[in-house]
Amino acid sequence: MRLIRSLTFRPASLVFALLAALPGLSFAAEAATAHRPATMADVLAQSKPSDWMPLDPQNTVYVELSSGRVVIELAPRFAPHHVESIKALARAGYFDGLAIDRVQDNFVAQWGDPEHAKPIPTASTLAAEFVTSARDLPFTLLPDPDTYASLVGFSSDFPAARDAKTERAWLVHCYGMVGVGRDNDVDSGNGTEIYVVIGHSPRQLDRNVTVVGRVVQGMELLSSLPRGTGALGFYESRTERVPLKSVRVAADVPEAQRTSLEVMRTDTQSFTDLIEARRNRRDPWYKVPAGRIDICNVPLPVRAAPAAARK
Amino acid sequence: MRLIRSLTFRPASLVFALLAALPGLSFAAEAATAHRPATMADVLAQSKPSDWMPLDPQNTVYVELSSGRVVIELAPRFAPHHVESIKALARAGYFDGLAIDRVQDNFVAQWGDPEHAKPIPTASTLAAEFVTSARDLPFTLLPDPDTYASLVGFSSDFPAARDAKTERAWLVHCYGMVGVGRDNDVDSGNGTEIYVVIGHSPRQLDRNVTVVGRVVQGMELLSSLPRGTGALGFYESRTERVPLKSVRVAADVPEAQRTSLEVMRTDTQSFTDLIEARRNRRDPWYKVPAGRIDICNVPLPVRAAPAAARK
């Protein structure tokens, strides 16, 4: 059985050696160190201010529900035209008064214009942005094998995959990722209908949809919504729908009303330490450390920005 | 890059050839057929009555909430003593009036006796049942690589992993799986505290907890609960807790009040066809079939038992 094991449990050191010549890649969790922080709490406690970066208000969107605010970080590097479209729609007030009309258990929560009644102030369709060029893309590689892609890791603070042969990269559908609904035509999306993953990562969607960002705060406001009882989890009556009070680009919101957040940079030793602490959990509860981690199980730390960092 | 690709995307045919001598294994999705059903809907429509099996009322538990019934299928093959304990606790009325006191987003919903006030009518602790012998274990192998285990697949209708070297098998933490809370001591669980996975599969728990079954109906009643705002998702006030009206073994419930369900057998051609239909989605919406599937993304079909099958 040795051969099968070596196929499945590829030795990380071998992979690192083989990949070392690939440009644009950094490596997480590649070397054992004597004084590595043991747990995620240790990593966060020992992190430096430079390990963190503030969200860019120009690429952050606030979805205001009656239950609170959902904060979405947009990913213009991966979907520039869709991100621009969503910001234009938000700035035109397009989403205000629309509603979450679909919550399918273990899949997605989705909002848009269920009545198709509101005029769309932007392009009615956009060309698909399912994948992007991996050239010059910052990428911190996860050392563990993935079911769906040959290489997975993090680009800025987004989970992503890349293919060395085609030099393409794409965002992967982890919990909390945000994508753009479309019809059967790949170029039929425009950002007016948006979904958020609320269950086990539906990775079969990867490279089939334009992914535009991720929820960095407020996931529980979406994941705890009642599930729709109609086909595909659509709410069957209008009264079940969850109204969007407003959707705003953070930069357009008065500073005092913004949610000032920082995310951990993934190109740092602290993030590498965090991955290692989660690959091999070392708190007293865990008896069998996994020794590896799924891309969608790596936490991407978010914290309130220190007062000094706010502007 | 050829070597890396072959390590990651291990060719299914090679693995099948190498594994062919391993006893107790059957193989899903191993051969292309000309008239294979294209979609999951096709598979279900074309399935035969013999592809399905009724839930065993002696190993089915009903958790009654004010919002409805959660149906749990127990896995005595994997955790015989914990399953017996949970059934004994249910039959003693232990859970009745207790509550769901923890709902941690993207992790678990959990119930038990938050006040530690109710006398426990069974053994106060049980020896861990984290893994079991893989000998003579029915096992339908999934052909795709897994981040956490060398072999994954299905045993009866549970997602499971096995290790060919140690001849051990264990249930894996997919969405909807049910496990037994414990303290740091591995032998400190007894079935009085139970959790259900409500988010992305926390596979790091595999082989660290006794897994006792899975939710086959009613997941949305757990997954849509408000998240706890205390540490680890515990509710901070008693009024937030969600009472358990009762927990019953199905066999003890009058037949007219049972939920008669059938689950698809995983050792059938229909299930093999279903896996293939989900590995390569062929409805018009999908443009890039994944060509593989994560163990936790394989649906385990459940349906109302035909009237003739009910007794």
Coordinates of C-alpha atoms in Angstrom, one line a residue, chain A residues 34-300:
Chain A
A34 CA 11.5 25.7 17.7
H35 CA 9.6 28.7 19.0
R36 CA 6.5 28.6 16.7
P37 CA 3.3 29.8 18.4
A38 CA 1.3 26.7 19.4
T39 CA -2.2 27.8 18.9
M40 CA -4.2 30.4 16.9
A41 CA -4.7 32.4 20.0
D42 CA -0.9 32.5 20.4
V43 CA -0.4 33.6 16.8
L44 CA -2.9 36.4 17.2
A45 CA -1.5 37.5 20.5
Q46 CA 2.1 37.6 19.1
S47 CA 1.2 39.2 15.8
K48 CA 2.6 42.6 14.9
P49 CA 0.7 45.6 13.6
S50 CA 2.4 45.0 10.2
D51 CA 0.8 41.6 10.0
W52 CA -2.5 43.3 9.5
M53 CA -4.0 45.5 6.8
P54 CA -7.1 47.6 6.9
L55 CA -10.0 46.9 4.5
D56 CA -9.9 49.3 1.5
P57 CA -13.1 51.3 1.9
Q58 CA -13.3 51.6 -1.9
N59 CA -13.6 47.8 -2.1
T60 CA -15.7 47.2 0.9
V61 CA -19.5 47.0 0.8
Y62 CA -22.0 47.2 3.6
V63 CA -25.2 45.2 3.3
E64 CA -27.6 46.6 5.8
L65 CA -30.3 44.3 7.1
S66 CA -32.8 45.0 9.9
S67 CA -30.7 42.5 12.0
G68 CA -27.4 44.3 11.4
R69 CA -24.6 44.9 8.9
V70 CA -22.9 42.4 6.6
V71 CA -19.4 43.5 5.6
I72 CA -18.2 42.2 2.2
E73 CA -14.6 42.6 1.0
L74 CA -14.5 42.8 -2.8
A75 CA -11.8 41.2 -4.9
P76 CA -11.1 43.5 -7.8
R77 CA -7.9 41.6 -8.7
F78 CA -10.0 38.6 -9.6
A79 CA -13.2 40.2 -11.0
P80 CA -12.5 43.8 -11.9
H81 CA -15.6 44.4 -14.1
H82 CA -18.1 42.7 -11.8
V83 CA -16.7 44.6 -8.8
E84 CA -17.0 47.8 -10.6
S85 CA -20.6 46.9 -11.6
I86 CA -21.6 46.0 -8.1
K87 CA -20.1 49.3 -6.8
A88 CA -22.0 51.2 -9.5
L89 CA -25.2 49.4 -8.6
A90 CA -24.7 50.2 -4.9
R91 CA -24.0 53.8 -5.7
A92 CA -27.1 54.1 -7.8
G93 CA -29.1 52.7 -4.9
Y94 CA -30.1 49.8 -7.0
F95 CA -30.1 47.2 -4.1
D96 CA -31.9 49.4 -1.6
G97 CA -35.3 47.9 -0.9
L98 CA -34.6 44.6 -2.7
A99 CA -34.5 41.4 -0.7
I100 CA -32.9 38.1 0.1
D101 CA -35.3 35.8 -1.6
R102 CA -33.4 32.5 -1.5
V103 CA -31.8 30.6 1.4
Q104 CA -31.0 27.0 0.5
D105 CA -29.7 24.9 3.4
N106 CA -26.1 23.9 3.2
F107 CA -25.7 26.0 0.0
V108 CA -26.3 29.7 -0.4
A109 CA -28.2 32.8 0.7
Q110 CA -29.0 35.1 -2.3
W111 CA -30.4 38.5 -3.0
G112 CA -31.6 40.4 -6.0
D113 CA -34.8 41.7 -7.5
P114 CA -37.2 38.7 -7.3
E115 CA -39.9 40.6 -9.3
H116 CA -37.4 41.7 -12.0
A117 CA -39.2 45.1 -11.7
K118 CA -36.4 47.5 -10.9
P119 CA -34.5 49.2 -13.8
I120 CA -30.9 48.2 -14.0
P121 CA -28.7 51.3 -14.2
T122 CA -25.6 49.4 -15.5
A123 CA -24.7 47.0 -18.2
S124 CA -27.3 44.3 -18.3
T125 CA -24.7 41.6 -18.8
L126 CA -20.9 41.3 -18.3
A127 CA -18.3 38.9 -19.7
A128 CA -17.5 36.1 -17.3
E129 CA -14.6 36.6 -14.9
F130 CA -14.4 33.0 -13.7
V131 CA -10.5 32.8 -13.8
T132 CA -7.7 35.3 -14.0
S133 CA -4.1 35.3 -15.0
A134 CA -1.8 33.8 -12.3
R135 CA 1.2 35.8 -13.5
D136 CA 2.4 38.2 -10.9
L137 CA -0.3 37.1 -8.6
P138 CA 0.6 37.1 -4.9
F139 CA 0.0 33.6 -3.7
T140 CA 0.8 31.9 -0.4
L141 CA 0.7 28.2 -1.1
L142 CA -1.0 25.7 1.2
P143 CA 1.1 22.6 1.5
D144 CA -1.7 20.1 1.6
P145 CA -3.5 18.3 -1.2
D146 CA -6.9 19.5 -2.4
T147 CA -9.6 17.4 -4.0
Y148 CA -10.4 20.0 -6.7
A149 CA -7.3 21.8 -7.7
S150 CA -3.6 21.1 -8.1
L151 CA -2.5 24.2 -6.1
V152 CA -4.5 26.0 -3.5
G153 CA -3.5 28.9 -1.2
F154 CA -4.2 32.5 -0.5
S155 CA -4.0 35.6 -2.6
S156 CA -4.1 38.7 -0.5
D157 CA -6.7 37.5 2.0
F158 CA -8.8 35.4 -0.3
P159 CA -8.7 31.6 -0.7
A160 CA -7.7 30.7 -4.2
A161 CA -6.6 28.0 -6.5
R162 CA -4.2 28.1 -9.4
D163 CA -3.1 25.8 -12.2
A164 CA 0.6 25.8 -13.0
K165 CA 0.0 24.5 -16.5
T166 CA -2.5 27.1 -17.7
E167 CA -1.2 29.9 -15.5
R168 CA -4.8 30.6 -14.4
A169 CA -6.0 31.4 -10.9
W170 CA -9.5 31.6 -9.4
L171 CA -11.2 32.2 -6.1
V172 CA -12.6 29.1 -4.4
H173 CA -16.0 28.6 -3.0
C174 CA -15.4 28.5 0.8
Y175 CA -17.9 29.4 3.5
G176 CA -18.7 33.1 3.2
M177 CA -17.5 33.6 -0.3
V178 CA -19.6 35.9 -2.5
G179 CA -20.5 35.2 -6.1
V180 CA -22.6 36.6 -8.9
G181 CA -25.7 34.7 -10.1
R182 CA -26.0 34.0 -13.8
D183 CA -28.2 32.2 -16.2
N184 CA -27.0 29.3 -18.4
D185 CA -25.0 31.7 -20.6
V186 CA -21.6 32.3 -19.0
D187 CA -21.8 36.0 -19.8
S188 CA -25.3 36.5 -18.4
G189 CA -24.3 37.8 -14.9
N190 CA -24.1 41.5 -14.1
G191 CA -23.9 41.7 -10.3
T192 CA -27.6 42.4 -9.7
E193 CA -28.1 38.9 -8.1
I194 CA -25.5 38.0 -5.5
Y195 CA -25.1 34.8 -3.4
V196 CA -23.1 34.0 -0.3
V197 CA -22.0 30.4 0.6
I198 CA -23.6 29.3 3.9
G199 CA -22.7 25.6 4.0
H200 CA -20.0 23.1 3.1
S201 CA -17.9 24.6 0.4
P202 CA -19.6 23.9 -3.0
R203 CA -16.3 23.7 -4.8
Q204 CA -18.1 22.3 -7.9
L205 CA -19.0 26.0 -8.6
D206 CA -15.3 26.9 -8.9
R207 CA -14.5 28.3 -12.4
N208 CA -18.3 28.2 -13.2
V209 CA -19.2 31.5 -11.6
T210 CA -17.7 34.9 -11.1
V211 CA -16.6 35.2 -7.5
V212 CA -16.4 38.8 -6.3
G213 CA -15.4 38.7 -2.7
R214 CA -16.0 37.4 0.8
V215 CA -18.0 38.2 3.9
V216 CA -15.6 39.4 6.6
Q217 CA -18.2 40.2 9.3
G218 CA -21.9 39.4 9.8
M219 CA -22.0 35.9 8.3
E220 CA -24.3 34.8 11.1
L221 CA -27.0 37.3 9.9
L222 CA -27.2 35.3 6.6
S223 CA -26.5 31.8 7.8
S224 CA -29.2 31.8 10.4
L225 CA -32.0 33.0 8.1
P226 CA -34.9 30.6 7.7
R227 CA -34.5 28.3 4.8
G228 CA -36.8 28.7 1.9
T229 CA -39.2 25.9 1.3
G230 CA -39.5 26.4 -2.5
A231 CA -37.4 24.8 -5.2
L232 CA -33.7 25.7 -4.8
G233 CA -34.5 27.2 -1.4
F234 CA -36.4 30.2 -2.7
Y235 CA -38.9 31.7 -0.3
E236 CA -42.4 30.8 -1.4
S237 CA -44.2 33.9 -0.2
R238 CA -43.1 37.6 -0.4
T239 CA -43.5 38.0 3.3
E240 CA -40.7 35.6 4.0
R241 CA -38.2 37.7 2.0
V242 CA -35.6 39.6 4.0
P243 CA -35.4 43.2 2.9
L244 CA -32.1 44.9 2.1
K245 CA -32.3 48.3 3.8
S246 CA -29.4 49.5 1.8
V247 CA -26.1 48.4 0.1
R248 CA -23.3 51.0 0.3
V249 CA -19.7 51.2 -0.7
A250 CA -17.9 51.8 2.6
A251 CA -16.0 54.8 1.2
D252 CA -19.4 56.6 0.7
V253 CA -20.4 56.0 4.3
P254 CA -19.5 58.8 6.8
E255 CA -16.4 57.7 8.6
A256 CA -18.0 57.6 12.0
Q257 CA -20.5 55.0 10.7
R258 CA -18.0 52.7 9.1
T259 CA -17.0 49.3 10.5
S260 CA -13.2 49.7 10.8
L261 CA -11.7 46.2 10.3
E262 CA -8.3 44.8 9.7
V263 CA -7.6 41.5 8.1
M264 CA -4.4 39.5 8.6
R265 CA -2.0 39.6 5.7
T266 CA -1.4 36.1 4.3
D267 CA 2.1 36.8 3.1
T268 CA 3.4 37.0 6.7
Q269 CA 5.2 34.7 9.0
S270 CA 2.2 35.1 11.4
F271 CA -0.1 33.7 8.8
T272 CA 2.3 30.8 8.1
D273 CA 2.3 30.1 11.8
L274 CA -1.4 30.2 12.0
I275 CA -1.8 27.7 9.2
E276 CA 0.7 25.4 11.0
A277 CA -1.2 25.8 14.3
R278 CA -4.4 24.8 12.6
R279 CA -2.9 21.9 10.6
N280 CA -1.7 20.4 13.9
R281 CA -3.9 21.5 16.7
R282 CA -1.9 21.6 19.9
D283 CA -4.4 22.5 22.5
P284 CA -5.0 19.8 25.1
W285 CA -8.4 18.7 23.6
Y286 CA -6.9 17.4 20.3
K287 CA -5.4 13.9 20.5
V288 CA -4.8 13.2 16.8
P289 CA -3.5 16.3 15.0
A290 CA -4.7 16.2 11.4
G291 CA -1.3 17.1 10.0
R292 CA -3.0 18.9 7.1
I293 CA -5.8 21.3 6.5
D294 CA -8.5 22.0 3.9
I295 CA -8.2 25.4 2.2
C296 CA -11.7 26.2 3.4
N297 CA -10.8 25.3 7.0
V298 CA -8.1 27.9 7.3
P299 CA -9.4 30.9 9.3
L300 CA -8.8 34.3 7.8

